[in-house]
Amino acid sequence: MHKPLLQVQGLSVAFKDERVVDDISFEVYPAETFALVGESGSGKSITALSVLRLLPPNARVSATGIKLQNQNLLSIPEIDFCKIRGRRIGFIFQDPMSSLNPVMTIGEQIAEVIQIHFNVSTAESKKAVYKLLQQVEIPEPERRIKEYPHQLSGGQRQRVMIAIALAGKPDLLIADEPTTALDVTIQAQILALLKSIQAQTGMALWLISHDLALVSNMADRIAVMQQGKIVETNTTQGFFNQAQHPYSLKLLAALPAMQSCKGKVVKTAIEPSSLLQVEGFKVYYPIRKGFFKRIVNYVRAVDGVSFKLEAGKTLALVGESGCGKTTLGKGLLNLIPHTAGSVLLNNIELTALTGDALRQMRSKIQIIFQDPFAAMNPRMLVGEIIEEGIKALHPDIGVEQRQQRVAHLLQQVELPPSVALRYPHEFSGGQRQRICIARALAVAPKLIVCDEPTSALDVSVQAQIIALLKNLQQEQGISYLFITHDLAVVAEIADEVAVMYQGKIVEQGGVEQVLLQPQHPYTRKLVEAVPVIDVG
């Protein structure tokens, strides 16, 4: 094998008295894809940031050696290190929206890297930017070059981040969770793009991810990280066929699989009863133009959707970002105005309700939002957040009873009652999602709309949340409208699936039928884009 491109020996990182990276060593070889995997908080991103010297001043970093080829990165002054960062080592950050400058155009941000690292004229720089946008397959690059980050979709922003990282023509590209919140089809495009660029340039790729299916399709070697330590390093084939460490086996066991819906027994109540009936539901947004802002057309976000959901069942609503899934979920709760259609919950027309009648009916239908941290008031204690709904909808219940109910709800979602006296920022993503589930359960709903509740969670935490939702369904007979783009999660949790495309439902049926024998071309496209573990 070649000499290592990057060699890290005895790296440790601590904040105050807590060691978050604990004496780890690894190598990345030229032209290979090396994957660092593990749960959130295991130290993956901190490891990458410490190699690039991007950690805050309160971080204490020590290492026996960090070498890029024969260059010792520990002894280089910061002014010289700037010539390595971005030039020899590129970095794709996890969240492109927070990493891009909102007041600079896309073209300016890519050109900035070129002008810092290469002695080129403005005209040459502009040509290079255009070429990079073509390389990362941004449509209409001549128009996009003048646009700002907020004008692009999530997938396009991620492509811009890749273009910025490639602008310095790096020997090593670090990609930190580059596809976490992207749809399966866009994720497949980004991965194919990275593979093709790697083949063209011969650069090494250091991939940081908790998505093992993605890693199996991309990586040559895998290192597994747990609580700051690397517990196993293996070839990709060796890891998936003969993983050695108990933690590696735990991660593999937690993987949701499309095949899990095969032969699934569909839960049926003794007397099946229709809980939710939606007929011809529409949400249109007017497009206004001209001096008088006259309506010239409509964006048909939800365009004539109809479905039924039985009590105690789960209907998964799947499709790419922008297809109208979340708009439909919010529209059903009257959180946004609808244009037309009927929504019957227990034979009561929700769209006709207003004021107090609507508030009371909302105790029967709750929502779990995608980002649990953004969905909670950071200034309120967890106990106050959970009891807020009880106070609003059941003012007759006393303080002591409310506190008992909060403690019981926290136990239901497998959290100790003591967390009621803590704030949202003190918890992990999985724990925050459990708190949001407890809040939704507080008013004893019949139906919960789950809007991408597991999209940003690690596989093991995701498995815990799915198991929790299934247990609550069995115990309390709750129905779920489960909005997601992760078809493997759908296979684990759903009884029925509705596939949404451009505001319409294009295919609907039992989970096994839709996922394993899709009929509509769009459904087939979604299923084919799902990364499958295939290591021979």
Short mmCIF file of N, CA and C in Angstrom, two decimals, residues 243-325:
data_model
loop_
_atom_site.label_atom_id
_atom_site.label_comp_id
_atom_site.label_asym_id
_atom_site.label_seq_id
_atom_site.Cartn_x
_atom_site.Cartn_y
_atom_site.Cartn_z
N ALA A 243 -17.80 -7.96 11.63
CA ALA A 243 -17.49 -6.92 12.62
C ALA A 243 -17.12 -7.60 13.94
N GLN A 244 -16.12 -7.04 14.63
CA GLN A 244 -15.59 -7.70 15.84
C GLN A 244 -16.10 -7.08 17.14
N HIS A 245 -16.15 -5.75 17.20
CA HIS A 245 -16.43 -5.08 18.48
C HIS A 245 -17.94 -5.10 18.79
N PRO A 246 -18.32 -5.27 20.06
CA PRO A 246 -19.76 -5.28 20.43
C PRO A 246 -20.50 -4.01 19.98
N TYR A 247 -19.81 -2.85 20.02
CA TYR A 247 -20.46 -1.60 19.61
C TYR A 247 -20.74 -1.60 18.11
N SER A 248 -19.80 -2.14 17.32
CA SER A 248 -20.02 -2.26 15.87
C SER A 248 -21.23 -3.14 15.59
N LEU A 249 -21.31 -4.26 16.32
CA LEU A 249 -22.44 -5.19 16.15
C LEU A 249 -23.76 -4.53 16.54
N LYS A 250 -23.71 -3.67 17.57
CA LYS A 250 -24.91 -2.94 18.00
C LYS A 250 -25.38 -1.97 16.91
N LEU A 251 -24.43 -1.25 16.29
CA LEU A 251 -24.77 -0.32 15.21
C LEU A 251 -25.41 -1.07 14.03
N LEU A 252 -24.81 -2.21 13.66
CA LEU A 252 -25.33 -3.00 12.54
C LEU A 252 -26.72 -3.56 12.85
N ALA A 253 -26.94 -3.97 14.10
CA ALA A 253 -28.25 -4.53 14.50
C ALA A 253 -29.35 -3.47 14.48
N ALA A 254 -28.96 -2.20 14.68
CA ALA A 254 -29.96 -1.11 14.74
C ALA A 254 -30.38 -0.62 13.36
N LEU A 255 -29.71 -1.09 12.30
CA LEU A 255 -30.01 -0.60 10.95
C LEU A 255 -31.43 -0.94 10.53
N PRO A 256 -32.25 0.06 10.13
CA PRO A 256 -33.55 -0.27 9.56
C PRO A 256 -33.35 -0.85 8.16
N ALA A 257 -34.20 -1.79 7.76
CA ALA A 257 -34.03 -2.44 6.45
C ALA A 257 -35.34 -2.46 5.69
N MET A 258 -35.25 -2.22 4.40
CA MET A 258 -36.44 -2.24 3.53
C MET A 258 -37.14 -3.60 3.60
N GLN A 259 -36.34 -4.66 3.74
CA GLN A 259 -36.91 -6.02 3.72
C GLN A 259 -37.70 -6.34 4.98
N SER A 260 -37.60 -5.47 6.02
CA SER A 260 -38.29 -5.77 7.28
C SER A 260 -39.81 -5.74 7.14
N CYS A 261 -40.29 -5.15 6.02
CA CYS A 261 -41.75 -5.11 5.82
C CYS A 261 -42.26 -6.38 5.15
N LYS A 262 -41.33 -7.27 4.76
CA LYS A 262 -41.73 -8.49 4.05
C LYS A 262 -42.49 -9.41 5.00
N GLY A 263 -43.66 -9.83 4.54
CA GLY A 263 -44.49 -10.73 5.35
C GLY A 263 -45.01 -10.09 6.61
N LYS A 264 -45.00 -8.75 6.67
CA LYS A 264 -45.45 -8.02 7.86
C LYS A 264 -46.94 -8.25 8.06
N VAL A 265 -47.31 -8.62 9.28
CA VAL A 265 -48.72 -8.82 9.60
C VAL A 265 -49.33 -7.45 9.86
N VAL A 266 -50.30 -7.09 9.04
CA VAL A 266 -50.95 -5.78 9.19
C VAL A 266 -51.87 -5.84 10.39
N LYS A 267 -51.65 -4.93 11.35
CA LYS A 267 -52.47 -4.89 12.56
C LYS A 267 -53.91 -4.52 12.20
N THR A 268 -54.85 -5.31 12.67
CA THR A 268 -56.25 -4.98 12.42
C THR A 268 -57.01 -5.03 13.73
N ALA A 269 -57.78 -4.02 14.01
CA ALA A 269 -58.63 -4.01 15.20
C ALA A 269 -59.78 -4.98 14.96
N ILE A 270 -60.41 -5.43 16.06
CA ILE A 270 -61.55 -6.36 15.93
C ILE A 270 -62.64 -5.69 15.10
N GLU A 271 -62.85 -4.41 15.38
CA GLU A 271 -63.80 -3.64 14.58
C GLU A 271 -63.05 -2.45 13.98
N PRO A 272 -62.51 -2.61 12.78
CA PRO A 272 -61.76 -1.50 12.17
C PRO A 272 -62.63 -0.25 12.07
N SER A 273 -62.09 0.87 12.56
CA SER A 273 -62.86 2.11 12.50
C SER A 273 -62.01 3.20 11.86
N SER A 274 -62.62 3.98 11.00
CA SER A 274 -61.90 5.05 10.31
C SER A 274 -61.76 6.24 11.26
N LEU A 275 -60.52 6.61 11.55
CA LEU A 275 -60.27 7.73 12.45
C LEU A 275 -60.22 9.04 11.67
N LEU A 276 -59.46 9.03 10.56
CA LEU A 276 -59.24 10.25 9.78
C LEU A 276 -59.63 10.00 8.33
N GLN A 277 -60.45 10.89 7.78
CA GLN A 277 -60.83 10.81 6.37
C GLN A 277 -60.53 12.16 5.72
N VAL A 278 -59.67 12.14 4.72
CA VAL A 278 -59.30 13.36 4.01
C VAL A 278 -59.77 13.24 2.57
N GLU A 279 -60.52 14.25 2.09
CA GLU A 279 -61.07 14.20 0.73
C GLU A 279 -60.74 15.49 -0.02
N GLY A 280 -60.10 15.36 -1.16
CA GLY A 280 -59.85 16.51 -2.06
C GLY A 280 -59.18 17.69 -1.39
N PHE A 281 -58.21 17.42 -0.50
CA PHE A 281 -57.59 18.48 0.29
C PHE A 281 -56.59 19.26 -0.57
N LYS A 282 -56.70 20.60 -0.54
CA LYS A 282 -55.84 21.46 -1.35
C LYS A 282 -55.28 22.61 -0.51
N VAL A 283 -53.99 22.90 -0.75
CA VAL A 283 -53.38 24.11 -0.20
C VAL A 283 -52.67 24.81 -1.36
N TYR A 284 -53.21 25.96 -1.78
CA TYR A 284 -52.64 26.73 -2.89
C TYR A 284 -52.09 28.04 -2.35
N TYR A 285 -50.94 28.46 -2.90
CA TYR A 285 -50.37 29.76 -2.57
C TYR A 285 -50.42 30.63 -3.83
N PRO A 286 -50.99 31.84 -3.73
CA PRO A 286 -51.09 32.69 -4.93
C PRO A 286 -49.74 33.24 -5.38
N ILE A 287 -49.55 33.34 -6.68
CA ILE A 287 -48.37 34.00 -7.26
C ILE A 287 -48.83 35.36 -7.76
N ARG A 288 -48.29 36.43 -7.19
CA ARG A 288 -48.72 37.79 -7.53
C ARG A 288 -47.63 38.50 -8.33
N LYS A 289 -48.04 39.23 -9.36
CA LYS A 289 -47.08 39.97 -10.18
C LYS A 289 -47.64 41.33 -10.55
N GLY A 290 -46.75 42.19 -11.02
CA GLY A 290 -47.18 43.52 -11.48
C GLY A 290 -47.28 44.52 -10.36
N PHE A 291 -47.53 45.77 -10.74
CA PHE A 291 -47.60 46.89 -9.79
C PHE A 291 -48.73 46.68 -8.78
N PHE A 292 -49.87 46.13 -9.23
CA PHE A 292 -51.04 45.95 -8.35
C PHE A 292 -51.04 44.56 -7.69
N LYS A 293 -49.97 43.79 -7.91
CA LYS A 293 -49.82 42.47 -7.30
C LYS A 293 -51.05 41.58 -7.55
N ARG A 294 -51.46 41.55 -8.80
CA ARG A 294 -52.60 40.69 -9.15
C ARG A 294 -52.16 39.23 -9.15
N ILE A 295 -53.09 38.34 -8.81
CA ILE A 295 -52.80 36.91 -8.81
C ILE A 295 -52.77 36.42 -10.26
N VAL A 296 -51.61 35.87 -10.66
CA VAL A 296 -51.47 35.39 -12.04
C VAL A 296 -51.50 33.86 -12.10
N ASN A 297 -51.22 33.22 -10.97
CA ASN A 297 -51.24 31.76 -10.93
C ASN A 297 -51.17 31.31 -9.47
N TYR A 298 -51.09 29.99 -9.26
CA TYR A 298 -50.98 29.44 -7.91
C TYR A 298 -49.88 28.39 -7.84
N VAL A 299 -49.22 28.34 -6.67
CA VAL A 299 -48.35 27.19 -6.37
C VAL A 299 -49.24 26.15 -5.71
N ARG A 300 -49.40 25.02 -6.38
CA ARG A 300 -50.28 23.96 -5.86
C ARG A 300 -49.49 23.05 -4.93
N ALA A 301 -49.27 23.51 -3.69
CA ALA A 301 -48.44 22.78 -2.73
C ALA A 301 -49.06 21.43 -2.37
N VAL A 302 -50.37 21.43 -2.14
CA VAL A 302 -51.14 20.19 -1.94
C VAL A 302 -52.32 20.27 -2.89
N ASP A 303 -52.43 19.28 -3.77
CA ASP A 303 -53.35 19.41 -4.90
C ASP A 303 -54.34 18.25 -4.99
N GLY A 304 -55.39 18.31 -4.15
CA GLY A 304 -56.46 17.31 -4.23
C GLY A 304 -56.10 15.97 -3.63
N VAL A 305 -55.58 15.98 -2.38
CA VAL A 305 -55.16 14.74 -1.72
C VAL A 305 -56.33 14.10 -0.98
N SER A 306 -56.46 12.78 -1.12
CA SER A 306 -57.50 12.01 -0.42
C SER A 306 -56.89 10.74 0.15
N PHE A 307 -57.23 10.42 1.41
CA PHE A 307 -56.81 9.15 2.02
C PHE A 307 -57.62 8.90 3.29
N LYS A 308 -57.53 7.66 3.80
CA LYS A 308 -58.17 7.30 5.07
C LYS A 308 -57.13 6.69 5.98
N LEU A 309 -57.31 6.89 7.28
CA LEU A 309 -56.41 6.31 8.28
C LEU A 309 -57.25 5.69 9.38
N GLU A 310 -57.06 4.39 9.62
CA GLU A 310 -57.82 3.69 10.65
C GLU A 310 -57.20 3.90 12.03
N ALA A 311 -58.02 3.74 13.06
CA ALA A 311 -57.54 3.87 14.44
C ALA A 311 -56.49 2.81 14.72
N GLY A 312 -55.41 3.23 15.41
CA GLY A 312 -54.35 2.30 15.79
C GLY A 312 -53.41 1.90 14.67
N LYS A 313 -53.47 2.60 13.53
CA LYS A 313 -52.62 2.26 12.38
C LYS A 313 -51.63 3.40 12.09
N THR A 314 -50.64 3.10 11.25
CA THR A 314 -49.66 4.10 10.83
C THR A 314 -49.68 4.21 9.31
N LEU A 315 -49.94 5.43 8.84
CA LEU A 315 -49.85 5.72 7.41
C LEU A 315 -48.60 6.57 7.20
N ALA A 316 -47.67 6.06 6.38
CA ALA A 316 -46.46 6.83 6.07
C ALA A 316 -46.68 7.65 4.81
N LEU A 317 -46.32 8.92 4.88
CA LEU A 317 -46.42 9.82 3.74
C LEU A 317 -45.00 10.10 3.28
N VAL A 318 -44.64 9.61 2.09
CA VAL A 318 -43.25 9.72 1.63
C VAL A 318 -43.15 10.52 0.35
N GLY A 319 -41.94 11.04 0.09
CA GLY A 319 -41.68 11.83 -1.10
C GLY A 319 -40.53 12.77 -0.85
N GLU A 320 -40.02 13.41 -1.90
CA GLU A 320 -38.88 14.31 -1.77
C GLU A 320 -39.29 15.63 -1.11
N SER A 321 -38.29 16.39 -0.65
CA SER A 321 -38.54 17.73 -0.11
C SER A 321 -39.26 18.56 -1.17
N GLY A 322 -40.25 19.33 -0.73
CA GLY A 322 -40.97 20.20 -1.65
C GLY A 322 -42.16 19.55 -2.31
N CYS A 323 -42.44 18.27 -1.98
CA CYS A 323 -43.58 17.60 -2.63
C CYS A 323 -44.90 17.93 -1.93
N GLY A 324 -44.85 18.55 -0.74
CA GLY A 324 -46.08 18.96 -0.05
C GLY A 324 -46.40 18.17 1.19
N LYS A 325 -45.50 17.28 1.66
CA LYS A 325 -45.80 16.43 2.82
C LYS A 325 -46.07 17.25 4.08
#
